Amino acid sequence: MKSRVLSGIQPTGSPHIGNYLGALKNWAKIQYDYDSIYCIVDLHAITVYQEPKELRAKIEELAAMLLAIGIDPRHSALVVQSSVPEHAELAWMLTCVTPVGWLERMTQYKAKSTAQETIGDGLLQYPVLMAADILLYQAAIVPVGDDQTQHLELARDIAQRFNSLYGETFVMPATRLPTVGARIMGLDDPEKKMSKSTAGAGHAVSLLDPADAIRKKIMRSTTDSNPAVDFETAGAGVRNLLSIFQAFTEWPDDRIREHFSGMRYGDLKKQVAEAVVASLEPIQQKYKEITAEPGYVAAVLEEGARRVSPLAKDTVEKVKQAMGLFTAPASLRT
C-alpha cells in the first residue's frame, strides 16, 4: 500500500507564486506516488473574522485553482475541511489531552496574539485542529513549510500522548518529504516570506494576475545597490528573483550562474517576468475552463468528501472506543 500524504491550504487571500512554488507545484508532482488527500482548511481560516460570502467564494476559487495546477480528482481526494465533521469532533477529543502550556508556547500564537487586542480561543486551539486534520486520516507524511514545522511537531506530541494514555491509535506522521519546494520571499521585502495575508500591491504575484501586472510587479521588485548580478555579493532581492526563475524553469545551478553572472538588473527582471508569465499562462487557461463549467468544482469537492468520509469516521470511532465514549451501533451510523 502507498503511504498516505495530507496537506492543506487556507481559502484566504489570493494564491500566489510563493504558494505554488513552495507547495502546490509539489502537491501535483507527488500525488501519484502516494495516497493523497489535499484539504481546503476553511475551519482554520475563521480563527479571524471572514466575511461569509467572500469565504464561500474563496473556497470554490481555491478548489478550481488546485485543479488548474494539476491536482487530479481521479486520483487525489480534494476536500473542504468543514464538509467532514469529524475534523472538528476529533479536534475536541484531542484538545482534552493537550496541555495548555504546549499551545501557549507556539511561535505563531505568540506572534499573532500580541498583534490583536482581543484573542479568540480558536487562535490558541489552531494547532490542535491541525493535529486533528493530520491524525484523522492517519497520514504518514505531511509536507509543510518551515513556518508550520512547529505545528507538525506538536501533532506528533499529541499523537504520542494519546497513544500513551489510551493505547496505540494514531500513526506518527513524518515531518517532511525528501522533495521540498522553493522558499519565495516578498517582492517588496525579500527578507520576509511571500504571504497571502500581507497587504501591498507589489508584494506578491497572484496566480491569476494578468501578464502586464506580473511584469509590472517584478520590474518594481527590490534588488540591491549593485549594478549587475554578482553571485558572491548578491542581496536578498536578487537571490529571490533568481530563485523564482530557477523554480519555474528548473534550470540547474551551473546554468543559472553562467547565464545570469554580470547581467544588469533590468534584464534579469525582464527574464524572470517572462518565465513567470509563460509558466502561469497554461494554469490560468485551465482555471478559466474549469470555472466555465457550472457545478464541476462543487461536484469534485462533494466526491472528495465522500471518499474520505469512511476513513474519518473509522478513526473517530476508534478514538471514542479508546477513550470510553459512547459509540453508536453500526446499523445507526451513516
Tab-separated table of C-alpha atoms in Angstrom:
chain	number	residue	atom	x	y	z
A	1	MET	CA	0.000	0.000	0.000
A	2	LYS	CA	1.099	3.547	-0.699
A	3	SER	CA	1.837	5.870	2.201
A	4	ARG	CA	-0.828	8.497	2.802
A	5	VAL	CA	0.060	12.165	2.280
A	6	LEU	CA	-2.052	15.006	3.617
A	7	SER	CA	-1.603	18.724	3.189
A	8	GLY	CA	-3.866	21.747	3.418
A	9	ILE	CA	-4.205	25.396	2.467
A	10	GLN	CA	-6.458	28.145	3.799
A	11	PRO	CA	-9.025	29.759	1.457
A	12	THR	CA	-7.972	33.300	2.298
A	13	GLY	CA	-6.300	35.906	0.136
A	14	SER	CA	-5.178	35.039	-3.378
A	15	PRO	CA	-2.886	32.066	-4.076
A	16	HIS	CA	0.446	33.394	-5.328
A	17	ILE	CA	3.656	32.116	-6.835
A	18	GLY	CA	5.102	31.570	-3.360
A	19	ASN	CA	2.273	29.118	-2.580
A	20	TYR	CA	2.707	27.469	-5.965
A	21	LEU	CA	6.483	27.083	-5.947
A	22	GLY	CA	6.657	26.354	-2.222
A	23	ALA	CA	3.944	23.706	-2.055
A	24	LEU	CA	1.225	23.415	-4.687
A	25	LYS	CA	3.502	22.529	-7.588
A	26	ASN	CA	4.924	19.725	-5.470
A	27	TRP	CA	1.454	18.507	-4.499
A	28	ALA	CA	0.653	17.889	-8.145
A	29	LYS	CA	4.037	16.275	-8.746
A	30	ILE	CA	3.924	13.745	-5.878
A	31	GLN	CA	0.233	12.851	-5.915
A	32	TYR	CA	0.642	9.666	-7.935
A	33	ASP	CA	3.349	8.325	-5.636
A	34	TYR	CA	1.122	8.436	-2.551
A	35	ASP	CA	-2.434	8.041	-1.349
A	36	SER	CA	-3.045	11.782	-1.491
A	37	ILE	CA	-5.549	13.949	0.382
A	38	TYR	CA	-5.490	17.703	-0.167
A	39	CYS	CA	-7.628	19.803	2.108
A	40	ILE	CA	-9.020	23.338	1.893
A	41	VAL	CA	-8.881	24.199	5.577
A	42	ASP	CA	-11.732	26.662	5.985
A	43	LEU	CA	-12.123	25.981	9.722
A	44	HIS	CA	-8.603	27.309	10.207
A	45	ALA	CA	-9.490	30.437	8.254
A	46	ILE	CA	-12.174	31.502	10.746
A	47	THR	CA	-9.738	31.929	13.640
A	48	VAL	CA	-10.044	35.546	12.461
A	49	TYR	CA	-13.245	37.047	11.057
A	50	GLN	CA	-14.044	36.255	7.445
A	51	GLU	CA	-16.904	37.839	5.506
A	52	PRO	CA	-19.182	34.811	4.892
A	53	LYS	CA	-19.990	35.378	1.209
A	54	GLU	CA	-16.362	36.086	0.408
A	55	LEU	CA	-15.179	32.989	2.270
A	56	ARG	CA	-17.607	30.752	0.369
A	57	ALA	CA	-16.425	32.231	-2.918
A	58	LYS	CA	-12.765	31.830	-1.947
A	59	ILE	CA	-13.275	28.148	-1.137
A	60	GLU	CA	-14.578	27.411	-4.623
A	61	GLU	CA	-11.981	29.646	-6.272
A	62	LEU	CA	-9.169	27.875	-4.441
A	63	ALA	CA	-10.547	24.462	-5.355
A	64	ALA	CA	-10.624	25.493	-9.015
A	65	MET	CA	-7.045	26.739	-8.774
A	66	LEU	CA	-5.837	23.473	-7.222
A	67	LEU	CA	-7.432	21.597	-10.096
A	68	ALA	CA	-5.861	24.011	-12.566
A	69	ILE	CA	-2.355	23.486	-11.209
A	70	GLY	CA	-2.734	19.742	-11.695
A	71	ILE	CA	-4.440	18.083	-8.729
A	72	ASP	CA	-6.138	15.070	-10.327
A	73	PRO	CA	-9.525	14.319	-8.712
A	74	ARG	CA	-9.488	10.850	-10.259
A	75	HIS	CA	-6.533	10.035	-8.045
A	76	SER	CA	-6.313	12.571	-5.208
A	77	ALA	CA	-9.111	13.450	-2.801
A	78	LEU	CA	-9.734	17.205	-2.809
A	79	VAL	CA	-11.871	18.039	0.203
A	80	VAL	CA	-13.137	21.025	2.165
A	81	GLN	CA	-12.349	20.615	5.864
A	82	SER	CA	-15.772	21.706	7.150
A	83	SER	CA	-17.578	19.221	4.884
A	84	VAL	CA	-16.170	16.387	7.021
A	85	PRO	CA	-17.497	16.998	10.570
A	86	GLU	CA	-15.053	14.522	12.079
A	87	HIS	CA	-12.294	17.158	11.789
A	88	ALA	CA	-13.952	19.247	14.494
A	89	GLU	CA	-15.097	16.241	16.506
A	90	LEU	CA	-11.612	14.777	16.720
A	91	ALA	CA	-10.167	18.209	17.489
A	92	TRP	CA	-12.280	18.404	20.669
A	93	MET	CA	-11.148	14.977	21.849
A	94	LEU	CA	-7.513	15.888	21.193
A	95	THR	CA	-7.988	19.231	22.961
A	96	CYS	CA	-8.814	17.268	26.104
A	97	VAL	CA	-5.398	15.571	26.112
A	98	THR	CA	-3.340	18.609	25.080
A	99	PRO	CA	-1.725	20.702	27.869
A	100	VAL	CA	-2.417	24.426	27.569
A	101	GLY	CA	1.285	25.114	28.060
A	102	TRP	CA	2.075	23.311	24.810
A	103	LEU	CA	-0.235	25.678	22.940
A	104	GLU	CA	0.838	28.877	24.661
A	105	ARG	CA	4.452	28.399	23.622
A	106	MET	CA	3.655	28.061	19.910
A	107	THR	CA	5.574	30.737	17.996
A	108	GLN	CA	2.698	31.709	15.688
A	109	TYR	CA	0.270	32.039	18.598
A	110	LYS	CA	2.624	34.337	20.483
A	111	ALA	CA	3.267	36.457	17.402
A	112	LYS	CA	-0.381	36.801	16.370
A	113	SER	CA	-1.782	37.262	19.869
A	114	THR	CA	0.486	40.234	20.557
A	115	ALA	CA	-0.826	41.948	17.423
A	116	GLN	CA	-4.501	41.722	18.461
A	117	GLU	CA	-6.440	43.489	21.208
A	118	THR	CA	-8.762	40.530	21.754
A	119	ILE	CA	-7.828	36.937	21.045
A	120	GLY	CA	-10.315	34.249	20.090
A	121	ASP	CA	-9.796	30.818	21.614
A	122	GLY	CA	-9.581	29.446	18.075
A	123	LEU	CA	-6.180	31.087	17.681
A	124	LEU	CA	-4.887	29.141	20.686
A	125	GLN	CA	-6.550	25.891	19.593
A	126	TYR	CA	-5.482	26.196	15.929
A	127	PRO	CA	-2.614	23.667	16.300
A	128	VAL	CA	-4.941	21.072	17.856
A	129	LEU	CA	-7.266	21.334	14.870
A	130	MET	CA	-4.254	20.965	12.589
A	131	ALA	CA	-3.251	17.851	14.534
A	132	ALA	CA	-6.791	16.517	14.083
A	133	ASP	CA	-6.591	17.136	10.325
A	134	ILE	CA	-3.457	15.014	10.134
A	135	LEU	CA	-4.362	12.267	12.584
A	136	LEU	CA	-7.933	11.897	11.310
A	137	TYR	CA	-6.625	10.358	8.093
A	138	GLN	CA	-3.696	8.534	9.706
A	139	ALA	CA	-1.371	10.440	7.390
A	140	ALA	CA	2.177	9.091	7.355
A	141	ILE	CA	3.676	12.091	5.572
A	142	VAL	CA	2.738	15.761	5.867
A	143	PRO	CA	4.655	18.161	3.587
A	144	VAL	CA	4.742	21.544	5.326
A	145	GLY	CA	6.752	24.737	5.065
A	146	ASP	CA	9.211	25.957	7.659
A	147	ASP	CA	6.531	28.116	9.290
A	148	GLN	CA	4.407	25.035	10.057
A	149	THR	CA	7.146	22.705	11.298
A	150	GLN	CA	6.436	23.518	14.952
A	151	HIS	CA	2.750	22.710	14.459
A	152	LEU	CA	3.614	19.367	12.884
A	153	GLU	CA	5.917	18.539	15.792
A	154	LEU	CA	3.044	19.352	18.151
A	155	ALA	CA	0.793	16.970	16.205
A	156	ARG	CA	3.370	14.261	16.805
A	157	ASP	CA	3.483	15.120	20.511
A	158	ILE	CA	-0.315	14.973	20.761
A	159	ALA	CA	-0.433	11.632	18.947
A	160	GLN	CA	2.260	10.230	21.213
A	161	ARG	CA	0.479	11.472	24.336
A	162	PHE	CA	-2.838	9.990	23.199
A	163	ASN	CA	-1.228	6.668	22.321
A	164	SER	CA	0.469	6.610	25.721
A	165	LEU	CA	-2.791	7.302	27.580
A	166	TYR	CA	-5.198	5.173	25.575
A	167	GLY	CA	-3.150	2.694	23.575
A	168	GLU	CA	-1.768	2.721	20.053
A	169	THR	CA	-4.343	4.569	17.970
A	170	PHE	CA	-2.601	7.060	15.687
A	171	VAL	CA	0.086	6.786	13.020
A	172	MET	CA	3.026	9.073	13.818
A	173	PRO	CA	3.316	11.472	10.849
A	174	ALA	CA	6.713	12.131	9.301
A	175	THR	CA	7.881	15.713	9.420
A	176	ARG	CA	8.932	16.151	5.824
A	177	LEU	CA	9.189	14.813	2.312
A	178	PRO	CA	12.533	14.344	0.578
A	179	THR	CA	11.456	16.799	-2.122
A	180	VAL	CA	10.771	20.347	-1.000
A	181	GLY	CA	9.602	23.454	-2.780
A	182	ALA	CA	11.328	26.781	-3.140
A	183	ARG	CA	11.051	29.412	-0.397
A	184	ILE	CA	9.853	32.537	-2.179
A	185	MET	CA	10.153	35.908	-0.485
A	186	GLY	CA	8.107	39.086	-0.922
A	187	LEU	CA	8.964	41.163	-3.976
A	188	ASP	CA	8.755	44.346	-1.909
A	189	ASP	CA	10.538	42.930	1.154
A	190	PRO	CA	12.810	39.987	0.293
A	191	GLU	CA	13.608	39.424	3.968
A	192	LYS	CA	10.053	38.153	4.588
A	193	LYS	CA	8.320	35.152	3.076
A	194	MET	CA	5.707	35.922	0.409
A	195	SER	CA	2.351	35.786	2.173
A	196	LYS	CA	-1.321	35.840	1.216
A	197	SER	CA	-2.066	37.950	4.289
A	198	THR	CA	0.441	40.698	3.547
A	199	ALA	CA	-1.043	43.854	2.066
A	200	GLY	CA	0.641	45.793	-0.706
A	201	ALA	CA	0.155	45.674	-4.463
A	202	GLY	CA	3.819	44.899	-5.090
A	203	HIS	CA	4.274	42.165	-2.505
A	204	ALA	CA	3.217	39.047	-4.421
A	205	VAL	CA	2.375	37.772	-7.884
A	206	SER	CA	-1.047	36.158	-7.829
A	207	LEU	CA	-1.521	33.026	-9.901
A	208	LEU	CA	-4.348	34.834	-11.684
A	209	ASP	CA	-2.529	38.128	-12.310
A	210	PRO	CA	-2.621	39.200	-15.985
A	211	ALA	CA	0.704	39.288	-17.823
A	212	ASP	CA	1.052	43.074	-17.677
A	213	ALA	CA	0.517	43.093	-13.900
A	214	ILE	CA	3.108	40.348	-13.446
A	215	ARG	CA	5.683	42.276	-15.453
A	216	LYS	CA	4.985	45.495	-13.566
A	217	LYS	CA	5.323	43.850	-10.139
A	218	ILE	CA	8.569	42.085	-10.985
A	219	MET	CA	10.104	45.140	-12.657
A	220	ARG	CA	9.415	47.091	-9.455
A	221	SER	CA	10.786	44.399	-7.136
A	222	THR	CA	13.509	45.186	-4.613
A	223	THR	CA	17.098	44.321	-5.566
A	224	ASP	CA	20.263	45.914	-4.089
A	225	SER	CA	22.843	48.630	-4.793
A	226	ASN	CA	24.968	46.568	-7.186
A	227	PRO	CA	24.589	47.387	-10.900
A	228	ALA	CA	24.509	43.755	-12.042
A	229	VAL	CA	24.251	40.178	-10.799
A	230	ASP	CA	27.214	39.137	-8.659
A	231	PHE	CA	26.632	35.727	-7.102
A	232	GLU	CA	29.158	36.404	-4.351
A	233	THR	CA	27.625	39.649	-3.112
A	234	ALA	CA	24.002	39.485	-4.333
A	235	GLY	CA	21.415	40.860	-1.911
A	236	ALA	CA	18.254	39.079	-0.788
A	237	GLY	CA	16.127	40.630	-3.550
A	238	VAL	CA	18.403	39.463	-6.337
A	239	ARG	CA	18.681	35.992	-4.841
A	240	ASN	CA	14.893	35.865	-4.618
A	241	LEU	CA	14.460	36.729	-8.287
A	242	LEU	CA	16.997	34.076	-9.262
A	243	SER	CA	15.154	31.545	-7.073
A	244	ILE	CA	11.850	32.367	-8.768
A	245	PHE	CA	13.390	31.955	-12.228
A	246	GLN	CA	15.069	28.684	-11.300
A	247	ALA	CA	11.952	27.259	-9.648
A	248	PHE	CA	9.849	27.936	-12.733
A	249	THR	CA	12.418	26.853	-15.339
A	250	GLU	CA	14.107	24.078	-13.300
A	251	TRP	CA	17.497	25.117	-14.667
A	252	PRO	CA	20.450	23.589	-12.770
A	253	ASP	CA	22.659	25.807	-10.603
A	254	ASP	CA	25.565	25.911	-13.040
A	255	ARG	CA	23.365	27.064	-15.905
A	256	ILE	CA	21.791	29.759	-13.713
A	257	ARG	CA	25.198	31.054	-12.671
A	258	GLU	CA	26.595	31.037	-16.203
A	259	HIS	CA	23.543	32.726	-17.706
A	260	PHE	CA	22.977	35.482	-15.154
A	261	SER	CA	26.503	36.401	-13.977
A	262	GLY	CA	27.089	40.061	-14.793
A	263	MET	CA	23.569	40.639	-16.122
A	264	ARG	CA	22.102	44.039	-15.308
A	265	TYR	CA	19.065	44.010	-13.045
A	266	GLY	CA	16.685	45.379	-15.650
A	267	ASP	CA	17.436	42.445	-17.939
A	268	LEU	CA	17.272	39.994	-15.022
A	269	LYS	CA	13.813	41.230	-14.084
A	270	LYS	CA	12.582	41.023	-17.684
A	271	GLN	CA	13.697	37.405	-17.974
A	272	VAL	CA	12.169	36.480	-14.619
A	273	ALA	CA	8.908	38.160	-15.595
A	274	GLU	CA	8.711	36.303	-18.913
A	275	ALA	CA	9.435	32.980	-17.219
A	276	VAL	CA	6.608	33.605	-14.747
A	277	VAL	CA	4.169	34.750	-17.443
A	278	ALA	CA	4.922	31.721	-19.618
A	279	SER	CA	4.536	29.298	-16.710
A	280	LEU	CA	1.279	30.755	-15.404
A	281	GLU	CA	-0.444	31.097	-18.785
A	282	PRO	CA	-1.487	27.413	-19.082
A	283	ILE	CA	-2.602	27.375	-15.429
A	284	GLN	CA	-4.745	30.454	-15.983
A	285	GLN	CA	-6.231	28.969	-19.141
A	286	LYS	CA	-7.103	25.746	-17.311
A	287	TYR	CA	-8.642	27.767	-14.482
A	288	LYS	CA	-10.897	29.578	-16.966
A	289	GLU	CA	-12.023	26.261	-18.453
A	290	ILE	CA	-12.775	24.772	-15.022
A	291	THR	CA	-14.744	27.758	-13.759
A	292	ALA	CA	-16.702	27.958	-17.010
A	293	GLU	CA	-18.249	24.533	-16.319
A	294	PRO	CA	-21.176	25.046	-13.904
A	295	GLY	CA	-21.240	22.642	-10.973
A	296	TYR	CA	-17.932	20.935	-11.774
A	297	VAL	CA	-15.934	22.227	-8.801
A	298	ALA	CA	-18.775	21.558	-6.364
A	299	ALA	CA	-19.061	18.005	-7.682
A	300	VAL	CA	-15.317	17.403	-7.217
A	301	LEU	CA	-15.477	18.645	-3.624
A	302	GLU	CA	-18.545	16.538	-2.878
A	303	GLU	CA	-16.820	13.459	-4.263
A	304	GLY	CA	-13.681	14.228	-2.250
A	305	ALA	CA	-15.684	14.380	0.981
A	306	ARG	CA	-17.477	11.153	0.085
A	307	ARG	CA	-14.183	9.355	-0.494
A	308	VAL	CA	-12.501	10.368	2.754
A	309	SER	CA	-15.581	10.162	4.982
A	310	PRO	CA	-15.318	6.423	5.759
A	311	LEU	CA	-11.699	6.838	6.839
A	312	ALA	CA	-12.581	9.831	9.021
A	313	LYS	CA	-15.500	8.019	10.641
A	314	ASP	CA	-13.376	4.942	11.302
A	315	THR	CA	-10.700	6.995	13.068
A	316	VAL	CA	-13.228	8.832	15.241
A	317	GLU	CA	-14.893	5.534	16.202
A	318	LYS	CA	-11.517	4.117	17.253
A	319	VAL	CA	-10.765	7.212	19.315
A	320	LYS	CA	-14.185	7.061	21.010
A	321	GLN	CA	-13.715	3.409	21.851
A	322	ALA	CA	-10.224	4.066	23.196
A	323	MET	CA	-11.474	6.921	25.410
A	324	GLY	CA	-14.558	5.063	26.633
A	325	LEU	CA	-17.044	7.323	24.861
A	326	PHE	CA	-20.394	6.099	23.545
A	327	THR	CA	-20.254	4.614	20.083
A	328	ALA	CA	-23.434	4.096	18.121
A	329	PRO	CA	-24.258	0.641	16.761
A	330	ALA	CA	-23.011	0.110	13.228
A	331	SER	CA	-26.615	-0.047	11.976
A	332	LEU	CA	-27.167	3.573	13.079
A	333	ARG	CA	-24.002	5.040	11.569
A	334	THR	CA	-24.282	6.906	8.290
